């Protein structure tokens, strides 16, 4: 811990209008990709920089966005990740300081410090056993076949809504024992939570806080209803395991289980769907890399999946809050300052990755931070996410091998999730699998 400051830090106040060159504002991310990459390159070449937040008004006055130090390089992100005693998760993981009532639905293990984080992670990990992961791997394969069956005769689709979004959504719901009839409902609520500043999901921007709270309440109620039906039930879904599990005499409360479900929905569903979506974009843009993977799918799959996660970086950043005065890369960080670990920017760090803007399905080594940096908050579902990406592309290559994006991705207005809302795709129509007529 460094307490000696190199000098006072100067932080500009929140702005009254969003600056499209500010990477913690949504407008930065809906610009052309070449402009975004140019600005990120400039960010990596300059000293640690504080970017102002946004001053909300009227109905959104309770939403505080004071601004943050943006950490754009690989090495200091590892330093922040490894030091939770200096850089805390407990005040939230996005740049917005939401009102206290948000904690009821969104204060899951991702927004906790030890010892509470360690306790909940230990309880939740009881459900991620080798047996459970093996069951899920079979489910991933089955669902990928069904999803391709649903589009293969059409010759065209919206790749995001028809393919990429369906697999992780169904796997999360299957994992938690959510009935099929609720899948569309879960999809819509998760879109509101992570795309709340996007007019497609919340047309009236003034209703943003209410919309997020309502979506969180709806998902929480759904999880509570499912959990009630699982008490005392010997079943192999994760809800049954978690609601009946006891570790060192402790159990998850219903509120903890509900917030964990919301975390799975928004993290396990949204992020994997965007990795798969960006994967098709990059494979379309780089037919030579697509050919390399297609000619030796299993041999290249591991490095190809890691490269998709690196270059897509579906979670753009995670925020921490300084618990004391400290120094990072020679810059003073004051107690209470927000520090943003910018994963997407760091996954293009020229000091770590050769030709970082190149899409290379055989890139090795590839020490990306697409699942977060080392430390207590490394993604619990990374193994499952990798499996979903691999299986989905294997099914696509095998069944509709000439699928490609036919237009530019329609981007999500979000600084937190590197998301694609829609992506037109075409392919030669084929017949459904005989096992899924």
C-alpha positions as a printed Julia matrix, in Angstrom:
437×3 Matrix{Float64}:
   0.0     0.0     0.0
   1.41    3.36   -1.04
   0.45    6.32    1.08
   3.02    8.84   -0.13
   1.46   10.88   -2.91
   3.43   12.21   -5.9
   1.21   15.27   -5.79
  -2.44   16.25   -5.67
  -4.76   14.71   -8.23
  -6.87   17.09  -10.29
 -10.27   15.76  -11.26
 -12.71   17.66  -13.48
 -16.31   17.88  -12.26
 -19.14   15.9   -13.89
 -20.19   17.23  -17.28
 -23.68   18.39  -18.18
 -23.5    16.7   -21.61
 -21.92   13.41  -22.63
 -18.58   13.75  -24.44
 -18.3    11.19  -27.28
 -14.53   11.0   -26.67
 -15.02    9.93  -23.04
 -14.77    6.11  -22.76
 -16.98    5.87  -19.68
 -19.9     7.43  -21.57
 -22.2     5.39  -23.79
 -21.82    7.61  -26.86
 -18.14    6.64  -27.14
 -19.11    3.06  -28.05
 -21.72    3.58  -30.77
 -19.24    5.29  -33.11
 -17.45    3.51  -36.0
 -15.02    0.85  -34.8
 -11.96    2.53  -36.33
 -12.67    5.74  -34.38
 -13.11    3.8   -31.15
  -9.86    1.9   -31.66
  -7.97    5.1   -32.48
  -9.12    6.75  -29.27
  -8.31    3.64  -27.2
  -4.81    3.6   -28.67
  -4.38    7.22  -27.61
  -5.65    6.35  -24.14
  -3.01    3.62  -23.74
  -0.25    6.04  -24.76
  -1.05    8.71  -22.16
  -0.63    8.82  -18.38
  -3.42    7.53  -16.17
  -6.36    9.85  -16.85
  -9.41   10.86  -14.86
 -12.56   11.15  -16.98
 -15.5    13.2   -15.71
 -18.84   11.6   -15.08
 -22.25   12.85  -16.12
 -24.55   15.18  -14.22
 -28.06   13.75  -14.45
 -31.17   15.88  -13.99
 -34.87   15.63  -13.12
 -36.04   12.01  -12.69
 -32.44   10.75  -12.83
 -31.05   13.14  -10.24
 -30.61   10.2    -7.84
 -28.19    8.55  -10.23
 -24.67    9.73   -9.39
 -21.81    9.34  -11.86
 -18.86   11.24  -10.39
 -16.23   10.1   -12.92
 -13.34    7.67  -12.73
  -9.68    6.99  -13.3
  -9.57    4.79  -16.41
  -6.83    2.14  -16.28
  -6.15    1.28  -19.94
  -3.07   -0.94  -19.7
  -2.61   -4.6   -18.84
  -0.07   -4.5   -15.97
  -1.88   -1.98  -13.72
  -5.15   -3.87  -14.21
  -3.44   -6.95  -12.79
  -2.22   -4.83   -9.87
  -5.71   -3.5    -9.1
  -7.25   -6.97   -9.44
  -4.79   -8.53   -7.0
  -5.29   -5.9    -4.3
  -8.91   -5.95   -3.06
  -7.79   -4.44    0.27
  -6.95   -1.25   -1.6
  -9.45   -1.41   -4.47
 -12.92   -2.38   -3.23
 -15.87   -3.89   -5.12
 -18.41   -3.16   -2.4
 -19.5     0.25   -3.71
 -20.48   -1.15   -7.1
 -18.84   -2.32  -10.32
 -20.13    0.29  -12.77
 -19.4     4.01  -12.88
 -22.91    4.79  -11.66
 -23.55    5.1    -7.94
 -27.12    3.84   -7.87
 -29.6     4.62   -5.08
 -29.5     2.27   -2.04
 -32.67    0.42   -3.1
 -30.7    -1.13   -5.97
 -28.75   -3.25   -3.48
 -31.76   -5.5    -2.91
 -31.5    -6.91   -6.42
 -27.98   -6.2    -7.65
 -25.71   -6.62   -4.62
 -24.46  -10.06   -5.59
 -21.0   -11.52   -5.0
 -19.61   -9.4    -7.81
 -20.17   -6.32   -5.63
 -18.75   -7.59   -2.35
 -15.45   -7.69   -0.51
 -14.13  -10.3     1.9
 -15.22  -11.81    4.19
 -18.78  -11.68    2.82
 -17.61  -12.28   -0.75
 -15.62  -15.35    0.3
 -18.61  -16.76    2.18
 -21.04  -16.4    -0.73
 -18.57  -17.57   -3.34
 -17.92  -20.69   -1.25
 -21.65  -21.39   -1.06
 -22.24  -20.75   -4.75
 -19.21  -22.85   -5.76
 -20.94  -25.82   -4.16
 -23.13  -25.9    -7.26
 -20.28  -25.75   -9.78
 -19.05  -29.29   -9.23
 -17.51  -31.49  -11.95
 -20.82  -33.37  -12.11
 -22.77  -30.16  -12.71
 -20.32  -28.94  -15.35
 -20.49  -32.29  -17.14
 -24.3   -32.07  -17.18
 -24.11  -28.55  -18.57
 -21.71  -29.56  -21.34
 -24.27  -32.08  -22.6
 -26.97  -29.4   -22.38
 -24.85  -26.91  -24.36
 -24.43  -29.4   -27.2
 -28.14  -30.26  -27.29
 -29.25  -26.63  -27.24
 -26.78  -25.59  -29.95
 -28.25  -28.25  -32.27
 -31.8   -27.09  -31.56
 -30.89  -23.42  -32.19
 -29.34  -24.2   -35.58
 -32.36  -26.38  -36.43
 -34.59  -23.37  -35.78
 -32.84  -21.2   -38.4
 -31.12  -23.57  -40.85
 -33.94  -23.72  -43.44
 -34.37  -19.94  -43.6
 -31.05  -18.95  -45.17
 -30.93  -15.74  -43.17
 -31.41  -14.56  -39.61
 -30.7   -11.88  -37.06
 -27.65  -13.63  -35.66
 -27.91  -11.96  -32.26
 -31.54  -12.61  -31.43
 -31.92  -15.9   -33.35
 -28.62  -17.59  -32.49
 -26.1   -15.89  -30.19
 -28.59  -14.78  -27.53
 -30.5   -18.04  -27.41
 -27.71  -20.39  -26.32
 -26.5   -18.69  -23.1
 -30.06  -17.71  -22.17
 -31.25  -21.31  -22.41
 -28.19  -22.62  -20.58
 -28.59  -20.17  -17.68
 -32.3   -20.95  -17.42
 -31.63  -24.69  -17.66
 -28.89  -24.35  -15.06
 -31.27  -22.65  -12.64
 -34.34  -24.77  -13.43
 -36.31  -21.91  -15.04
 -39.21  -23.26  -17.19
 -39.0   -22.77  -20.96
 -42.11  -20.61  -20.86
 -40.17  -17.91  -18.98
 -37.15  -17.68  -21.32
 -38.4   -14.7   -23.34
 -39.33  -12.91  -20.13
 -35.83  -13.41  -18.71
 -34.29  -12.22  -21.99
 -36.36   -9.01  -21.98
 -35.58   -8.18  -18.34
 -31.84   -8.73  -18.8
 -31.87   -6.42  -21.83
 -33.43   -3.68  -19.7
 -30.87   -4.06  -16.91
 -27.77   -3.92  -19.11
 -29.15   -1.8   -21.92
 -31.14    0.65  -19.84
 -29.58    3.69  -21.51
 -30.45    2.3   -24.95
 -33.73    3.59  -26.32
 -34.61    0.24  -27.87
 -34.95   -1.3   -24.42
 -36.12    1.7   -22.41
 -37.76    4.13  -24.86
 -38.34    6.8   -22.2
 -34.9     7.64  -20.83
 -36.45    9.4   -17.84
 -37.76    6.03  -16.61
 -34.3     4.46  -16.44
 -34.08    3.96  -12.68
 -37.64    2.68  -12.42
 -37.1     0.38  -15.39
 -33.98   -1.21  -13.9
 -35.58   -1.63  -10.48
 -38.73   -3.12  -12.0
 -36.7    -5.59  -14.08
 -34.64   -6.56  -11.03
 -37.78   -7.05   -8.93
 -39.37   -9.2   -11.65
 -36.34  -11.48  -11.96
 -36.04  -11.69   -8.17
 -39.67  -12.74   -7.85
 -39.27  -15.37  -10.56
 -36.24  -16.81   -8.77
 -38.05  -16.82   -5.44
 -40.97  -18.72   -6.96
 -38.63  -21.3    -8.48
 -36.62  -21.59   -5.25
 -39.8   -22.19   -3.24
 -40.65  -25.13   -5.48
 -37.18  -26.63   -4.97
 -37.0   -26.71   -1.17
 -36.38  -30.29   -0.08
 -36.29  -31.48   -3.69
 -33.46  -33.76   -4.82
 -32.83  -32.43   -8.32
 -29.72  -31.67  -10.35
 -30.48  -28.05  -11.3
 -28.41  -25.36   -9.58
 -31.35  -23.78   -7.77
 -32.18  -27.1    -6.07
 -28.55  -27.54   -5.1
 -28.12  -24.0    -3.78
 -31.42  -23.71   -1.93
 -30.69  -26.97   -0.08
 -26.9   -26.66    0.21
 -25.18  -26.05    3.5
 -21.49  -25.18    3.78
 -19.97  -24.9     7.27
 -23.48  -24.56    8.7
 -24.47  -21.7     6.38
 -27.07  -21.46    3.64
 -27.85  -18.87    1.0
 -30.71  -16.58    1.9
 -33.5   -16.13   -0.63
 -32.29  -12.58   -1.34
 -28.74  -13.84   -1.95
 -30.01  -16.55   -4.28
 -32.14  -14.05   -6.22
 -29.27  -11.59   -6.65
 -26.99  -14.44   -7.77
 -29.59  -15.43  -10.39
 -29.69  -11.85  -11.67
 -25.89  -11.89  -11.87
 -25.99  -15.11  -13.92
 -28.61  -13.68  -16.22
 -26.82  -10.43  -16.91
 -23.24  -11.74  -16.78
 -23.54  -15.32  -17.98
 -26.16  -14.57  -20.6
 -25.39  -11.13  -21.99
 -21.62  -11.45  -22.11
 -21.49  -14.85  -23.82
 -24.09  -13.77  -26.34
 -21.93  -10.78  -27.25
 -18.76  -12.87  -27.51
 -20.52  -15.18  -29.98
 -21.93  -12.19  -31.9
 -18.57  -10.45  -32.17
 -17.07  -13.8   -33.14
 -19.16  -13.92  -36.31
 -18.27  -10.29  -37.09
 -14.53  -10.99  -36.89
 -14.75  -14.32  -38.69
 -16.64  -12.58  -41.51
 -14.12   -9.74  -41.64
 -11.18  -12.2   -41.67
 -12.0   -15.11  -44.0
  -8.41  -16.35  -43.81
  -8.76  -16.86  -40.04
 -12.13  -18.5   -40.51
 -10.57  -20.93  -42.98
  -7.75  -21.8   -40.57
 -10.25  -22.65  -37.84
 -12.66  -24.52  -40.12
  -9.88  -26.75  -41.51
  -8.85  -27.91  -38.02
 -11.71  -27.0   -35.74
 -10.76  -29.0   -32.65
  -7.05  -28.26  -33.0
  -7.59  -24.5   -33.22
 -10.7   -24.17  -31.04
  -8.93  -23.34  -27.78
  -6.89  -20.43  -29.15
  -9.76  -19.28  -31.4
 -12.17  -18.99  -28.47
  -9.6   -17.11  -26.38
  -8.99  -14.73  -29.28
 -12.71  -14.05  -29.67
 -12.98  -13.24  -25.97
  -9.88  -11.03  -26.12
 -10.9    -8.93  -29.08
 -14.61   -8.83  -28.2
 -14.08   -8.12  -24.48
 -17.84   -8.33  -23.85
 -17.48   -6.79  -20.37
 -15.78   -3.54  -21.25
 -14.71   -2.64  -17.72
 -15.13   -3.26  -14.02
 -14.97   -0.5   -11.45
 -13.28   -0.53   -8.06
 -13.26    2.14   -5.35
 -10.08    3.16   -3.54
 -10.25    2.41    0.19
  -7.29    4.67    0.94
  -4.97    7.17   -0.71
  -2.64    5.27   -3.0
  -0.53    5.58   -6.14
  -1.04    3.74   -9.4
   1.4     4.15  -12.29
   2.85    7.18  -10.57
  -0.53    8.88  -10.26
  -2.17    9.71   -6.94
  -5.51    8.02   -6.34
  -7.51    9.54   -3.48
  -9.58    7.51   -1.05
 -13.07    7.17   -2.48
 -12.01    7.62   -6.1
 -13.46    5.31   -8.7
 -10.92    3.22  -10.62
 -12.06    1.59  -13.86
 -10.16   -1.5   -15.05
 -10.69   -1.11  -18.78
 -10.48   -4.7   -19.98
 -11.23   -3.99  -23.63
  -8.54   -1.34  -23.88
  -5.99   -3.49  -22.03
  -6.74   -6.43  -24.31
  -5.19   -4.31  -27.07
  -2.08   -3.38  -25.06
   0.8    -3.27  -27.52
   3.3    -4.17  -24.79
   1.52   -7.51  -24.23
  -0.06   -8.49  -27.56
   1.75   -8.51  -30.89
  -0.29   -6.64  -33.52
  -3.2    -6.37  -31.04
  -5.83   -5.23  -33.54
  -5.21   -8.31  -35.69
  -7.67  -11.17  -35.27
  -5.49  -14.28  -34.99
  -7.25  -17.55  -34.16
  -3.9   -19.18  -33.36
  -2.65  -16.4   -31.07
  -0.52  -17.94  -28.35
   0.19  -16.84  -25.68
  -2.95  -14.83  -25.11
  -3.03  -13.51  -21.51
  -6.19  -11.47  -22.0
  -8.34  -10.14  -19.18
 -11.65  -10.87  -20.88
 -12.85  -12.74  -17.79
 -11.33  -10.24  -15.4
  -7.91  -10.09  -13.84
  -6.46  -12.44  -11.22
  -7.84  -12.28   -7.73
 -11.02  -13.12   -5.85
 -13.39  -11.86   -8.54
 -12.11  -13.89  -11.5
 -15.17  -15.07  -13.45
 -16.74  -18.16  -11.87
 -18.39  -19.1   -15.17
 -15.37  -18.74  -17.47
 -15.19  -22.48  -18.17
 -18.86  -22.64  -19.13
 -18.6   -19.52  -21.32
 -15.66  -21.01  -23.23
 -17.64  -24.2   -23.74
 -20.67  -22.34  -25.09
 -18.61  -20.33  -27.6
 -16.78  -23.4   -28.84
 -19.86  -25.6   -29.19
 -21.9   -22.89  -30.92
 -19.27  -22.29  -33.58
 -18.7   -26.02  -34.08
 -22.39  -26.45  -34.75
 -22.43  -23.48  -37.11
 -19.35  -24.62  -39.04
 -20.75  -28.14  -39.33
 -24.35  -27.33  -40.21
 -24.37  -23.92  -41.97
 -20.68  -23.49  -42.67
 -20.94  -20.5   -45.01
 -22.82  -18.29  -42.53
 -21.54  -14.72  -42.54
 -22.56  -11.29  -41.36
 -24.13   -9.25  -44.16
 -24.19   -5.84  -42.52
 -22.64   -3.76  -39.8
 -23.45   -4.74  -36.22
 -26.04   -2.55  -34.53
 -24.25   -1.59  -31.35
 -25.62   -1.37  -27.83
 -25.46    2.1   -26.3
 -23.41    1.07  -23.26
 -19.97    1.79  -21.86
 -20.16   -1.3   -19.63
 -21.12   -4.05  -22.07
 -19.48   -4.24  -25.5
 -22.74   -5.34  -26.98
 -24.38   -5.99  -30.34
 -28.17   -5.73  -30.51
 -28.68   -6.95  -34.06
 -26.52   -8.5   -36.78
 -27.95   -9.62  -40.15
 -26.51  -12.91  -41.41
 -26.98  -15.15  -44.45
 -26.12  -18.75  -45.3
 -27.1   -21.57  -47.64
 -30.27  -23.19  -46.29
 -29.94  -26.74  -44.97
 -32.21  -29.33  -43.42
 -32.78  -29.71  -39.67
 -30.93  -32.43  -37.79
 -32.71  -35.81  -37.91
 -32.57  -35.93  -34.1
 -34.48  -32.64  -33.82
 -37.21  -32.65  -36.47
